[in-house]
């Protein structure tokens, strides 16, 4: 009797979701596959041997990538993070000025809405104003980690316009804006330039 034996690699799906595919260059569905080498007889896996690790497979282009590919945020995750960051920055600036000022609150709502939060309203402003400072600061840091230099400048300028909505910036508002800039990863000199330029353009 002729026996045909050998080694066979068997993969199974352990999770699925959406990721940013390095090959497609966009958000795509994926499946995470775990592999194992088996001793096979007549091409039938019989005895499990060593593990082959995990791979992320794009369901669109069928490309396979290491598990680290899942660390890159999707476009949707980036949009959500930026909106959350602007909500936090708006709350920090409003707190430093007059949180009850209708014009400043309206400016904050318009700004956050423009960052992708269409349902952001007065109740949401009140809720954000009640959050812990450490939480708000963390949201700004996460947003800043995804922004290029020019985008950080625009982000800070939007926060400055919220502070200017109720009149010239007060000392507390300036400190809050410099704090936001620091959380974004901007130098003090660069932040000062953005703040002063935005102030000048508003006059």
Backbone as JSON Lines, residues from 0, in Angstrom:
{"i":0,"aa":"X","n":[0.84,-1.19,0.0],"ca":[0.0,0.0,0.0],"c":[0.88,1.24,0.0]}
{"i":1,"aa":"X","n":[0.6,2.14,-0.92],"ca":[1.38,3.35,-1.05],"c":[0.82,4.45,-0.14]}
{"i":2,"aa":"X","n":[1.64,4.94,0.75],"ca":[1.24,6.04,1.65],"c":[1.79,7.36,1.12]}
{"i":3,"aa":"X","n":[0.93,8.34,1.04],"ca":[1.35,9.67,0.63],"c":[1.2,10.59,1.84]}
{"i":4,"aa":"X","n":[2.32,11.06,2.34],"ca":[2.28,11.94,3.51],"c":[3.15,13.16,3.27]}
{"i":5,"aa":"X","n":[2.95,14.17,4.08],"ca":[3.71,15.4,3.94],"c":[3.27,16.44,4.95]}
{"i":6,"aa":"X","n":[3.58,17.69,4.65],"ca":[3.21,18.8,5.53],"c":[2.23,19.72,4.8]}
{"i":7,"aa":"X","n":[1.21,20.14,5.53],"ca":[0.18,21.0,4.96],"c":[-0.04,22.21,5.87]}
{"i":8,"aa":"X","n":[-0.17,23.38,5.25],"ca":[-0.49,24.6,6.0],"c":[-2.0,24.81,5.98]}
{"i":9,"aa":"X","n":[-2.58,24.99,7.15],"ca":[-4.02,25.2,7.26],"c":[-4.27,26.54,7.96]}
{"i":10,"aa":"X","n":[-5.12,27.36,7.35],"ca":[-5.44,28.67,7.92],"c":[-6.92,28.72,8.29]}
{"i":11,"aa":"X","n":[-7.2,29.42,9.38],"ca":[-8.59,29.63,9.78],"c":[-8.81,31.09,10.12]}
{"i":12,"aa":"X","n":[-10.02,31.58,9.92],"ca":[-10.36,32.97,10.2],"c":[-10.66,33.13,11.68]}
{"i":13,"aa":"X","n":[-9.96,34.07,12.32],"ca":[-10.17,34.3,13.76],"c":[-10.9,35.62,14.04]}
{"i":14,"aa":"X","n":[-10.91,36.55,13.08],"ca":[-11.66,37.8,13.26],"c":[-11.85,38.47,11.91]}
{"i":15,"aa":"X","n":[-12.83,39.36,11.86],"ca":[-13.11,40.11,10.63],"c":[-13.42,41.55,10.99]}
{"i":16,"aa":"X","n":[-13.3,42.43,10.01],"ca":[-13.6,43.83,10.26],"c":[-13.24,44.68,9.06]}
{"i":17,"aa":"X","n":[-12.99,45.96,9.33],"ca":[-12.59,46.91,8.29],"c":[-11.24,47.5,8.67]}
{"i":18,"aa":"X","n":[-10.35,47.63,7.69],"ca":[-9.03,48.2,7.94],"c":[-8.6,49.04,6.74]}
{"i":19,"aa":"X","n":[-7.51,49.78,6.92],"ca":[-6.95,50.56,5.82],"c":[-5.95,49.67,5.1]}
{"i":20,"aa":"X","n":[-6.31,49.23,3.91],"ca":[-5.45,48.3,3.17],"c":[-4.25,49.03,2.58]}
{"i":21,"aa":"X","n":[-3.02,48.61,2.89],"ca":[-1.83,49.26,2.34],"c":[-1.73,49.13,0.83]}
{"i":22,"aa":"X","n":[-2.35,48.09,0.27],"ca":[-2.25,47.85,-1.17],"c":[-3.36,48.56,-1.94]}
{"i":23,"aa":"X","n":[-4.58,48.49,-1.42],"ca":[-5.72,49.18,-2.07],"c":[-5.65,50.68,-1.84]}
{"i":24,"aa":"X","n":[-5.13,51.07,-0.67],"ca":[-5.05,52.48,-0.33],"c":[-6.35,53.06,0.18]}
{"i":25,"aa":"X","n":[-7.23,52.23,0.74],"ca":[-8.5,52.72,1.26],"c":[-9.06,51.77,2.3]}
{"i":26,"aa":"X","n":[-10.21,52.09,2.83],"ca":[-10.86,51.24,3.82],"c":[-11.45,50.01,3.12]}
{"i":27,"aa":"X","n":[-11.09,48.84,3.61],"ca":[-11.53,47.6,2.99],"c":[-11.87,46.58,4.07]}
{"i":28,"aa":"X","n":[-12.76,45.63,3.76],"ca":[-13.03,44.54,4.71],"c":[-11.82,43.6,4.76]}
{"i":29,"aa":"X","n":[-11.57,43.05,5.94],"ca":[-10.45,42.11,6.09],"c":[-10.9,40.9,6.9]}
{"i":30,"aa":"X","n":[-10.08,39.88,6.83],"ca":[-10.21,38.76,7.75],"c":[-8.82,38.44,8.28]}
{"i":31,"aa":"X","n":[-8.74,38.19,9.58],"ca":[-7.46,37.85,10.2],"c":[-7.38,36.34,10.26]}
{"i":32,"aa":"X","n":[-6.29,35.83,9.71],"ca":[-6.14,34.38,9.55],"c":[-4.99,33.87,10.42]}
{"i":33,"aa":"X","n":[-5.25,32.77,11.11],"ca":[-4.22,32.1,11.92],"c":[-3.84,30.81,11.2]}
{"i":34,"aa":"X","n":[-2.54,30.6,11.05],"ca":[-2.07,29.41,10.32],"c":[-1.37,28.41,11.21]}
{"i":35,"aa":"X","n":[-1.41,27.16,10.78],"ca":[-0.72,26.1,11.51],"c":[-0.27,25.03,10.52]}
{"i":36,"aa":"X","n":[0.9,24.5,10.76],"ca":[1.43,23.41,9.93],"c":[0.95,22.08,10.5]}
{"i":37,"aa":"X","n":[0.49,21.2,9.59],"ca":[-0.02,19.88,9.98],"c":[0.73,18.79,9.24]}
{"i":38,"aa":"X","n":[0.87,17.66,9.9],"ca":[1.35,16.45,9.23],"c":[0.13,15.82,8.55]}
{"i":39,"aa":"X","n":[0.23,15.57,7.26],"ca":[-0.93,15.07,6.51],"c":[-0.66,13.7,5.9]}
{"i":40,"aa":"X","n":[-1.71,12.95,5.78],"ca":[-1.69,11.65,5.11],"c":[-2.74,11.68,4.02]}
{"i":41,"aa":"X","n":[-2.32,11.38,2.8],"ca":[-3.22,11.5,1.65],"c":[-3.83,12.9,1.57]}
{"i":42,"aa":"X","n":[-2.98,13.89,1.9],"ca":[-3.34,15.31,1.84],"c":[-4.41,15.71,2.86]}
{"i":43,"aa":"X","n":[-4.67,14.84,3.81],"ca":[-5.62,15.13,4.87],"c":[-4.85,15.48,6.14]}
{"i":44,"aa":"X","n":[-5.0,16.68,6.71],"ca":[-4.29,17.04,7.94],"c":[-4.65,16.09,9.07]}
{"i":45,"aa":"X","n":[-3.6,15.55,9.71],"ca":[-3.82,14.55,10.75],"c":[-3.28,14.99,12.12]}
{"i":46,"aa":"X","n":[-2.05,15.51,12.13],"ca":[-1.39,15.84,13.39],"c":[-0.96,17.3,13.36]}
{"i":47,"aa":"X","n":[-1.46,18.11,14.3],"ca":[-1.05,19.53,14.34],"c":[0.41,19.66,14.77]}
{"i":48,"aa":"X","n":[1.13,20.54,14.09],"ca":[2.54,20.76,14.41],"c":[2.72,22.21,14.89]}
{"i":49,"aa":"X","n":[3.58,22.97,14.28],"ca":[3.86,24.32,14.78],"c":[2.92,25.37,14.18]}
{"i":50,"aa":"X","n":[2.78,26.43,14.93],"ca":[1.94,27.54,14.49],"c":[2.7,28.44,13.52]}
{"i":51,"aa":"X","n":[1.97,29.03,12.58],"ca":[2.58,29.88,11.55],"c":[2.33,31.37,11.79]}
{"i":52,"aa":"X","n":[1.62,31.68,12.85],"ca":[1.35,33.09,13.15],"c":[0.07,33.58,12.48]}
{"i":53,"aa":"X","n":[-0.13,34.9,12.53],"ca":[-1.34,35.52,12.0],"c":[-1.02,36.39,10.78]}
{"i":54,"aa":"X","n":[-1.99,36.5,9.91],"ca":[-1.88,37.38,8.75],"c":[-3.23,38.06,8.54]}
{"i":55,"aa":"X","n":[-3.18,39.3,8.06],"ca":[-4.4,40.04,7.75],"c":[-4.6,39.99,6.24]}
{"i":56,"aa":"X","n":[-5.73,39.48,5.82],"ca":[-6.01,39.33,4.39],"c":[-7.1,40.3,3.96]}
{"i":57,"aa":"X","n":[-6.8,41.12,2.95],"ca":[-7.79,42.04,2.41],"c":[-8.8,41.25,1.58]}
{"i":58,"aa":"X","n":[-10.07,41.45,1.84],"ca":[-11.1,40.71,1.11],"c":[-11.28,41.24,-0.31]}
{"i":59,"aa":"X","n":[-10.7,42.4,-0.61],"ca":[-10.85,43.0,-1.94],"c":[-9.71,42.61,-2.87]}
{"i":60,"aa":"X","n":[-8.47,42.91,-2.46],"ca":[-7.32,42.63,-3.34],"c":[-6.64,41.3,-3.01]}
{"i":61,"aa":"X","n":[-7.06,40.65,-1.91],"ca":[-6.5,39.36,-1.46],"c":[-5.04,39.47,-1.0]}
{"i":62,"aa":"X","n":[-4.57,40.7,-0.81],"ca":[-3.22,40.85,-0.29],"c":[-3.15,40.43,1.16]}
{"i":63,"aa":"X","n":[-1.97,39.94,1.58],"ca":[-1.77,39.52,2.97],"c":[-0.72,40.4,3.62]}
{"i":64,"aa":"X","n":[-1.01,40.8,4.87],"ca":[-0.16,41.75,5.57],"c":[0.01,41.31,7.02]}
{"i":65,"aa":"X","n":[1.07,41.77,7.69],"ca":[1.24,41.44,9.11],"c":[0.15,42.08,9.96]}
{"i":66,"aa":"X","n":[-0.01,41.58,11.17],"ca":[-1.04,42.09,12.06],"c":[-0.91,43.57,12.35]}
{"i":67,"aa":"X","n":[0.29,44.13,12.21],"ca":[0.5,45.56,12.49],"c":[-0.3,46.44,11.52]}
{"i":68,"aa":"X","n":[-0.76,45.89,10.39],"ca":[-1.55,46.67,9.43],"c":[-2.85,47.17,10.07]}
{"i":69,"aa":"X","n":[-3.32,46.49,11.1],"ca":[-4.57,46.88,11.75],"c":[-4.4,48.12,12.62]}
{"i":70,"aa":"X","n":[-3.15,48.54,12.87],"ca":[-2.92,49.72,13.7],"c":[-3.19,51.02,12.95]}
{"i":71,"aa":"X","n":[-3.13,50.98,11.63],"ca":[-3.4,52.19,10.85],"c":[-4.88,52.5,10.9]}
{"i":72,"aa":"X","n":[-5.27,53.69,11.33],"ca":[-6.7,54.0,11.45],"c":[-7.38,54.07,10.09]}
{"i":73,"aa":"X","n":[-8.63,53.69,10.05],"ca":[-9.42,53.82,8.84],"c":[-9.84,55.27,8.67]}
{"i":74,"aa":"X","n":[-10.34,55.6,7.48],"ca":[-10.79,56.97,7.23],"c":[-11.92,57.35,8.18]}
{"i":75,"aa":"X","n":[-12.81,56.41,8.46],"ca":[-13.92,56.68,9.37],"c":[-13.41,56.94,10.79]}
{"i":76,"aa":"X","n":[-12.44,56.12,11.23],"ca":[-11.88,56.32,12.57],"c":[-11.18,57.67,12.68]}
{"i":77,"aa":"X","n":[-10.47,58.06,11.61],"ca":[-9.79,59.35,11.62],"c":[-10.79,60.49,11.71]}
{"i":78,"aa":"X","n":[-11.88,60.39,10.95],"ca":[-12.9,61.43,10.97],"c":[-13.52,61.55,12.36]}
{"i":79,"aa":"X","n":[-13.79,60.42,12.99],"ca":[-14.38,60.42,14.33],"c":[-13.41,61.01,15.35]}
{"i":80,"aa":"X","n":[-12.13,60.69,15.21],"ca":[-11.13,61.2,16.14],"c":[-10.96,62.71,16.0]}
{"i":81,"aa":"X","n":[-10.98,63.22,14.77],"ca":[-10.83,64.66,14.55],"c":[-12.03,65.42,15.11]}
{"i":82,"aa":"X","n":[-13.22,64.87,14.88],"ca":[-14.42,65.53,15.41],"c":[-14.4,65.55,16.93]}
{"i":83,"aa":"X","n":[-14.0,64.43,17.54],"ca":[-13.92,64.37,19.0],"c":[-12.87,65.34,19.52]}
{"i":84,"aa":"X","n":[-11.76,65.47,18.79],"ca":[-10.71,66.4,19.19],"c":[-11.18,67.85,19.15]}
{"i":85,"aa":"X","n":[-11.93,68.2,18.1],"ca":[-12.43,69.57,18.01],"c":[-13.48,69.85,19.08]}
{"i":86,"aa":"X","n":[-14.31,68.86,19.39],"ca":[-15.27,69.01,20.48],"c":[-14.54,69.33,21.79]}
{"i":87,"aa":"X","n":[-13.46,68.59,22.02],"ca":[-12.7,68.79,23.25],"c":[-12.03,70.16,23.27]}
{"i":88,"aa":"X","n":[-11.44,70.56,22.14],"ca":[-10.78,71.86,22.07],"c":[-11.79,72.99,22.29]}
{"i":89,"aa":"X","n":[-12.98,72.86,21.69],"ca":[-14.02,73.87,21.86],"c":[-14.42,73.99,23.32]}
{"i":90,"aa":"X","n":[-14.56,72.86,24.0],"ca":[-14.93,72.88,25.41],"c":[-13.85,73.55,26.26]}
{"i":91,"aa":"X","n":[-12.59,73.27,25.95],"ca":[-11.5,73.87,26.72],"c":[-11.48,75.39,26.55]}
{"i":92,"aa":"X","n":[-11.71,75.85,25.31],"ca":[-11.69,77.29,25.05],"c":[-12.92,77.97,25.67]}
{"i":93,"aa":"X","n":[-14.08,77.35,25.54],"ca":[-15.29,77.94,26.12],"c":[-15.18,78.05,27.64]}
{"i":94,"aa":"X","n":[-14.62,77.02,28.25],"ca":[-14.44,77.05,29.7],"c":[-13.57,78.23,30.14]}
{"i":95,"aa":"X","n":[-12.55,78.52,29.33],"ca":[-11.61,79.58,29.7],"c":[-12.19,80.97,29.51]}
{"i":96,"aa":"X","n":[-13.28,81.08,28.74],"ca":[-13.92,82.37,28.54],"c":[-15.25,82.43,29.26]}
{"i":97,"aa":"X","n":[-16.3,82.71,28.49],"ca":[-17.65,82.76,29.06],"c":[-18.46,81.61,28.46]}
{"i":98,"aa":"X","n":[-18.58,80.49,29.15],"ca":[-19.27,79.31,28.6],"c":[-20.73,79.55,28.27]}
{"i":99,"aa":"X","n":[-21.32,80.61,28.84],"ca":[-22.74,80.88,28.61],"c":[-22.98,81.83,27.44]}
{"i":100,"aa":"X","n":[-21.91,82.39,26.87],"ca":[-22.07,83.35,25.78],"c":[-22.68,82.67,24.55]}
{"i":101,"aa":"X","n":[-23.82,83.18,24.09],"ca":[-24.55,82.55,22.99],"c":[-23.76,82.56,21.69]}
{"i":102,"aa":"X","n":[-23.05,83.64,21.41],"ca":[-22.3,83.75,20.16],"c":[-21.14,82.75,20.14]}
{"i":103,"aa":"X","n":[-20.41,82.66,21.26],"ca":[-19.29,81.71,21.34],"c":[-19.79,80.27,21.22]}
{"i":104,"aa":"X","n":[-20.89,79.96,21.86],"ca":[-21.46,78.61,21.79],"c":[-21.91,78.28,20.37]}
{"i":105,"aa":"X","n":[-22.52,79.27,19.7],"ca":[-22.96,79.05,18.32],"c":[-21.76,78.8,17.42]}
{"i":106,"aa":"X","n":[-20.67,79.54,17.66],"ca":[-19.46,79.34,16.86],"c":[-18.88,77.95,17.11]}
{"i":107,"aa":"X","n":[-18.9,77.52,18.35],"ca":[-18.39,76.18,18.68],"c":[-19.23,75.1,17.99]}
{"i":108,"aa":"X","n":[-20.54,75.27,17.99],"ca":[-21.43,74.29,17.36],"c":[-21.15,74.24,15.85]}
{"i":109,"aa":"X","n":[-21.02,75.4,15.22],"ca":[-20.76,75.45,13.78],"c":[-19.42,74.8,13.44]}
{"i":110,"aa":"X","n":[-18.41,75.03,14.28],"ca":[-17.08,74.49,14.03],"c":[-17.07,72.97,14.16]}
{"i":111,"aa":"X","n":[-17.64,72.47,15.24],"ca":[-17.67,71.02,15.45],"c":[-18.51,70.33,14.38]}
{"i":112,"aa":"X","n":[-19.63,70.96,14.01],"ca":[-20.46,70.41,12.93],"c":[-19.66,70.29,11.64]}
{"i":113,"aa":"X","n":[-18.84,71.3,11.37],"ca":[-17.99,71.27,10.18],"c":[-16.92,70.19,10.22]}
{"i":114,"aa":"X","n":[-16.61,69.7,11.41],"ca":[-15.64,68.62,11.55],"c":[-16.3,67.24,11.53]}
{"i":115,"aa":"X","n":[-17.58,67.21,11.17],"ca":[-18.22,65.91,10.97],"c":[-19.14,65.44,12.06]}
{"i":116,"aa":"X","n":[-19.64,66.37,12.91],"ca":[-20.6,66.01,13.96],"c":[-21.92,66.74,13.68]}
{"i":117,"aa":"X","n":[-22.72,66.25,12.74],"ca":[-23.94,66.97,12.34],"c":[-24.97,67.12,13.45]}
{"i":118,"aa":"X","n":[-24.93,66.26,14.46],"ca":[-25.91,66.32,15.53],"c":[-25.43,67.11,16.75]}
{"i":119,"aa":"X","n":[-24.29,67.75,16.62],"ca":[-23.75,68.51,17.74],"c":[-24.62,69.74,17.99]}
{"i":120,"aa":"X","n":[-25.1,69.9,19.22],"ca":[-26.02,70.99,19.53],"c":[-25.72,71.56,20.92]}
{"i":121,"aa":"X","n":[-26.61,72.41,21.4],"ca":[-26.42,73.07,22.7],"c":[-26.32,72.07,23.84]}
{"i":122,"aa":"X","n":[-27.11,71.0,23.77],"ca":[-27.04,69.99,24.83],"c":[-25.68,69.29,24.82]}
{"i":123,"aa":"X","n":[-25.14,69.06,23.63],"ca":[-23.83,68.42,23.51],"c":[-22.75,69.34,24.07]}
{"i":124,"aa":"X","n":[-22.9,70.65,23.83],"ca":[-21.94,71.62,24.38],"c":[-21.94,71.53,25.91]}
{"i":125,"aa":"X","n":[-23.13,71.51,26.49],"ca":[-23.23,71.43,27.95],"c":[-22.6,70.15,28.48]}
{"i":126,"aa":"X","n":[-22.84,69.06,27.77],"ca":[-22.26,67.77,28.19],"c":[-20.74,67.81,28.14]}
{"i":127,"aa":"X","n":[-20.18,68.4,27.07],"ca":[-18.72,68.48,26.93],"c":[-18.11,69.39,27.99]}
{"i":128,"aa":"X","n":[-18.81,70.45,28.34],"ca":[-18.29,71.36,29.36],"c":[-18.19,70.69,30.73]}
{"i":129,"aa":"X","n":[-18.95,69.64,30.92],"ca":[-18.92,68.93,32.2],"c":[-17.91,67.8,32.27]}
{"i":130,"aa":"X","n":[-17.19,67.56,31.17],"ca":[-16.21,66.47,31.15],"c":[-14.92,66.86,31.86]}
{"i":131,"aa":"X","n":[-14.18,65.85,32.32],"ca":[-12.9,66.09,33.01],"c":[-11.88,66.67,32.02]}
{"i":132,"aa":"X","n":[-11.06,67.59,32.52],"ca":[-10.04,68.21,31.68],"c":[-9.09,67.16,31.1]}
{"i":133,"aa":"X","n":[-8.71,66.17,31.9],"ca":[-7.77,65.16,31.41],"c":[-8.35,64.39,30.23]}
{"i":134,"aa":"X","n":[-9.66,64.15,30.27],"ca":[-10.31,63.46,29.14],"c":[-10.29,64.33,27.9]}
{"i":135,"aa":"X","n":[-10.63,65.61,28.05],"ca":[-10.65,66.53,26.92],"c":[-9.25,66.66,26.32]}
{"i":136,"aa":"X","n":[-8.26,66.77,27.17],"ca":[-6.88,66.9,26.68],"c":[-6.45,65.66,25.91]}
{"i":137,"aa":"X","n":[-6.85,64.51,26.38],"ca":[-6.5,63.27,25.68],"c":[-7.13,63.21,24.29]}
{"i":138,"aa":"X","n":[-8.35,63.71,24.17],"ca":[-9.02,63.73,22.86],"c":[-8.27,64.62,21.88]}
{"i":139,"aa":"X","n":[-7.77,65.76,22.36],"ca":[-7.02,66.67,21.49],"c":[-5.7,66.02,21.07]}
{"i":140,"aa":"X","n":[-5.04,65.35,21.99],"ca":[-3.77,64.68,21.66],"c":[-3.99,63.63,20.57]}
{"i":141,"aa":"X","n":[-5.05,62.84,20.69],"ca":[-5.33,61.81,19.7],"c":[-5.61,62.41,18.33]}
{"i":142,"aa":"X","n":[-6.31,63.53,18.31],"ca":[-6.57,64.2,17.04],"c":[-5.28,64.73,16.44]}
{"i":143,"aa":"X","n":[-4.45,65.35,17.28],"ca":[-3.19,65.91,16.79],"c":[-2.26,64.87,16.21]}
{"i":144,"aa":"X","n":[-2.33,63.64,16.71],"ca":[-1.45,62.58,16.22],"c":[-1.75,62.23,14.76]}
{"i":145,"aa":"X","n":[-2.92,62.6,14.26],"ca":[-3.3,62.26,12.89],"c":[-3.2,63.44,11.93]}
{"i":146,"aa":"X","n":[-2.81,64.6,12.43],"ca":[-2.81,65.8,11.6],"c":[-1.42,66.16,11.11]}
{"i":147,"aa":"X","n":[-1.35,66.6,9.86],"ca":[-0.12,67.16,9.32],"c":[0.05,68.57,9.89]}
{"i":148,"aa":"X","n":[1.21,69.17,9.67],"ca":[1.51,70.48,10.24],"c":[0.47,71.52,9.84]}
{"i":149,"aa":"X","n":[0.13,71.57,8.54],"ca":[-0.83,72.57,8.07],"c":[-2.21,72.34,8.69]}
{"i":150,"aa":"X","n":[-2.59,71.08,8.85],"ca":[-3.89,70.76,9.44],"c":[-3.94,71.14,10.91]}
{"i":151,"aa":"X","n":[-2.82,71.02,11.62],"ca":[-2.77,71.45,13.02],"c":[-2.98,72.96,13.1]}
{"i":152,"aa":"X","n":[-2.37,73.7,12.16],"ca":[-2.52,75.15,12.13],"c":[-3.99,75.52,11.94]}
{"i":153,"aa":"X","n":[-4.67,74.86,11.02],"ca":[-6.07,75.14,10.76],"c":[-6.93,74.78,11.98]}
{"i":154,"aa":"X","n":[-6.62,73.65,12.6],"ca":[-7.34,73.19,13.79],"c":[-7.25,74.26,14.89]}
{"i":155,"aa":"X","n":[-6.03,74.73,15.14],"ca":[-5.84,75.74,16.18],"c":[-6.55,77.04,15.81]}
{"i":156,"aa":"X","n":[-6.48,77.44,14.55],"ca":[-7.14,78.67,14.11],"c":[-8.65,78.59,14.34]}
{"i":157,"aa":"X","n":[-9.23,77.42,14.12],"ca":[-10.66,77.26,14.38],"c":[-10.97,77.43,15.87]}
{"i":158,"aa":"X","n":[-10.1,76.89,16.71],"ca":[-10.27,77.05,18.16],"c":[-10.14,78.52,18.56]}
{"i":159,"aa":"X","n":[-9.21,79.25,17.91],"ca":[-9.04,80.68,18.19],"c":[-10.31,81.43,17.84]}
{"i":160,"aa":"X","n":[-10.92,81.09,16.72],"ca":[-12.15,81.79,16.29],"c":[-13.29,81.57,17.27]}
{"i":161,"aa":"X","n":[-13.3,80.41,17.92],"ca":[-14.3,80.18,18.96],"c":[-14.07,81.14,20.12]}
{"i":162,"aa":"X","n":[-12.8,81.31,20.51],"ca":[-12.47,82.23,21.6],"c":[-12.76,83.67,21.25]}
{"i":163,"aa":"X","n":[-12.63,84.02,19.97],"ca":[-12.85,85.41,19.54],"c":[-14.33,85.74,19.33]}
{"i":164,"aa":"X","n":[-15.17,84.74,19.33],"ca":[-16.58,84.95,19.01],"c":[-17.26,85.92,19.97]}
{"i":165,"aa":"X","n":[-16.82,85.92,21.23],"ca":[-17.44,86.81,22.21],"c":[-16.61,88.07,22.48]}
{"i":166,"aa":"X","n":[-15.63,88.34,21.63],"ca":[-14.8,89.54,21.79],"c":[-13.33,89.18,21.83]}
{"i":167,"aa":"X","n":[-12.46,90.16,22.12],"ca":[-11.02,89.9,22.17],"c":[-10.68,88.77,23.16]}
{"i":168,"aa":"X","n":[-9.61,88.07,22.88],"ca":[-9.2,86.96,23.74],"c":[-8.78,87.47,25.11]}
{"i":169,"aa":"X","n":[-9.27,86.8,26.15],"ca":[-8.82,87.09,27.5],"c":[-7.59,86.27,27.82]}
{"i":170,"aa":"X","n":[-6.97,86.55,28.94],"ca":[-5.75,85.84,29.31],"c":[-6.02,84.35,29.49]}
{"i":171,"aa":"X","n":[-7.15,84.02,30.09],"ca":[-7.48,82.61,30.26],"c":[-7.66,81.89,28.94]}
{"i":172,"aa":"X","n":[-8.29,82.56,27.98],"ca":[-8.49,81.96,26.66],"c":[-7.15,81.77,25.94]}
{"i":173,"aa":"X","n":[-6.25,82.73,26.08],"ca":[-4.92,82.6,25.46],"c":[-4.19,81.38,26.04]}
{"i":174,"aa":"X","n":[-4.25,81.25,27.35],"ca":[-3.59,80.1,27.97],"c":[-4.21,78.79,27.5]}
{"i":175,"aa":"X","n":[-5.53,78.77,27.37],"ca":[-6.2,77.56,26.9],"c":[-5.79,77.23,25.48]}
{"i":176,"aa":"X","n":[-5.68,78.25,24.63],"ca":[-5.3,78.03,23.23],"c":[-3.86,77.55,23.12]}
{"i":177,"aa":"X","n":[-2.97,78.1,23.94],"ca":[-1.59,77.61,23.94],"c":[-1.55,76.17,24.45]}
{"i":178,"aa":"X","n":[-2.44,75.86,25.4],"ca":[-2.51,74.48,25.87],"c":[-2.97,73.54,24.78]}
{"i":179,"aa":"X","n":[-3.98,73.95,24.0],"ca":[-4.44,73.14,22.87],"c":[-3.32,72.93,21.86]}
{"i":180,"aa":"X","n":[-2.59,74.01,21.57],"ca":[-1.48,73.91,20.62],"c":[-0.42,72.93,21.11]}
{"i":181,"aa":"X","n":[-0.12,72.98,22.39],"ca":[0.87,72.06,22.96],"c":[0.4,70.61,22.83]}
{"i":182,"aa":"X","n":[-0.9,70.38,23.08],"ca":[-1.45,69.03,22.95],"c":[-1.4,68.54,21.51]}
{"i":183,"aa":"X","n":[-1.5,69.47,20.57],"ca":[-1.42,69.12,19.15],"c":[0.01,68.83,18.7]}
{"i":184,"aa":"X","n":[0.97,69.23,19.54],"ca":[2.37,69.02,19.19],"c":[3.01,70.21,18.5]}
{"i":185,"aa":"X","n":[2.44,71.41,18.7],"ca":[2.98,72.62,18.08],"c":[3.9,73.34,19.06]}
{"i":186,"aa":"X","n":[4.92,73.98,18.54],"ca":[5.84,74.73,19.4],"c":[5.16,76.01,19.87]}
{"i":187,"aa":"X","n":[5.59,76.56,21.01],"ca":[4.99,77.81,21.51],"c":[5.08,78.95,20.5]}
{"i":188,"aa":"X","n":[6.21,79.08,19.8],"ca":[6.38,80.16,18.83],"c":[5.42,79.99,17.65]}
{"i":189,"aa":"X","n":[5.29,78.75,17.19],"ca":[4.39,78.49,16.08],"c":[2.95,78.77,16.48]}
{"i":190,"aa":"X","n":[2.58,78.34,17.69],"ca":[1.24,78.57,18.19],"c":[0.94,80.06,18.3]}
{"i":191,"aa":"X","n":[1.9,80.81,18.82],"ca":[1.72,82.25,18.96],"c":[1.47,82.9,17.61]}
{"i":192,"aa":"X","n":[2.22,82.46,16.59],"ca":[2.05,83.01,15.25],"c":[0.65,82.76,14.71]}
{"i":193,"aa":"X","n":[0.14,81.54,14.93],"ca":[-1.2,81.2,14.45],"c":[-2.25,82.03,15.18]}
{"i":194,"aa":"X","n":[-2.1,82.14,16.49],"ca":[-3.08,82.89,17.3],"c":[-3.1,84.36,16.89]}
{"i":195,"aa":"X","n":[-1.94,84.97,16.77],"ca":[-1.85,86.39,16.42],"c":[-2.38,86.63,15.01]}
{"i":196,"aa":"X","n":[-2.03,85.76,14.09],"ca":[-2.5,85.91,12.69],"c":[-4.02,85.8,12.6]}
{"i":197,"aa":"X","n":[-4.59,84.83,13.35],"ca":[-6.04,84.65,13.35],"c":[-6.74,85.83,13.98]}
{"i":198,"aa":"X","n":[-6.15,86.36,15.05],"ca":[-6.7,87.58,15.68],"c":[-6.72,88.74,14.7]}
{"i":199,"aa":"X","n":[-5.61,88.91,13.99],"ca":[-5.51,90.03,13.04],"c":[-6.51,89.91,11.91]}
{"i":200,"aa":"X","n":[-6.74,88.69,11.45],"ca":[-7.67,88.47,10.33],"c":[-9.11,88.71,10.76]}
{"i":201,"aa":"X","n":[-9.38,88.64,12.06],"ca":[-10.77,88.8,12.54],"c":[-11.16,90.25,12.75]}
{"i":202,"aa":"X","n":[-10.17,91.15,12.71],"ca":[-10.47,92.57,12.98],"c":[-11.06,93.25,11.76]}
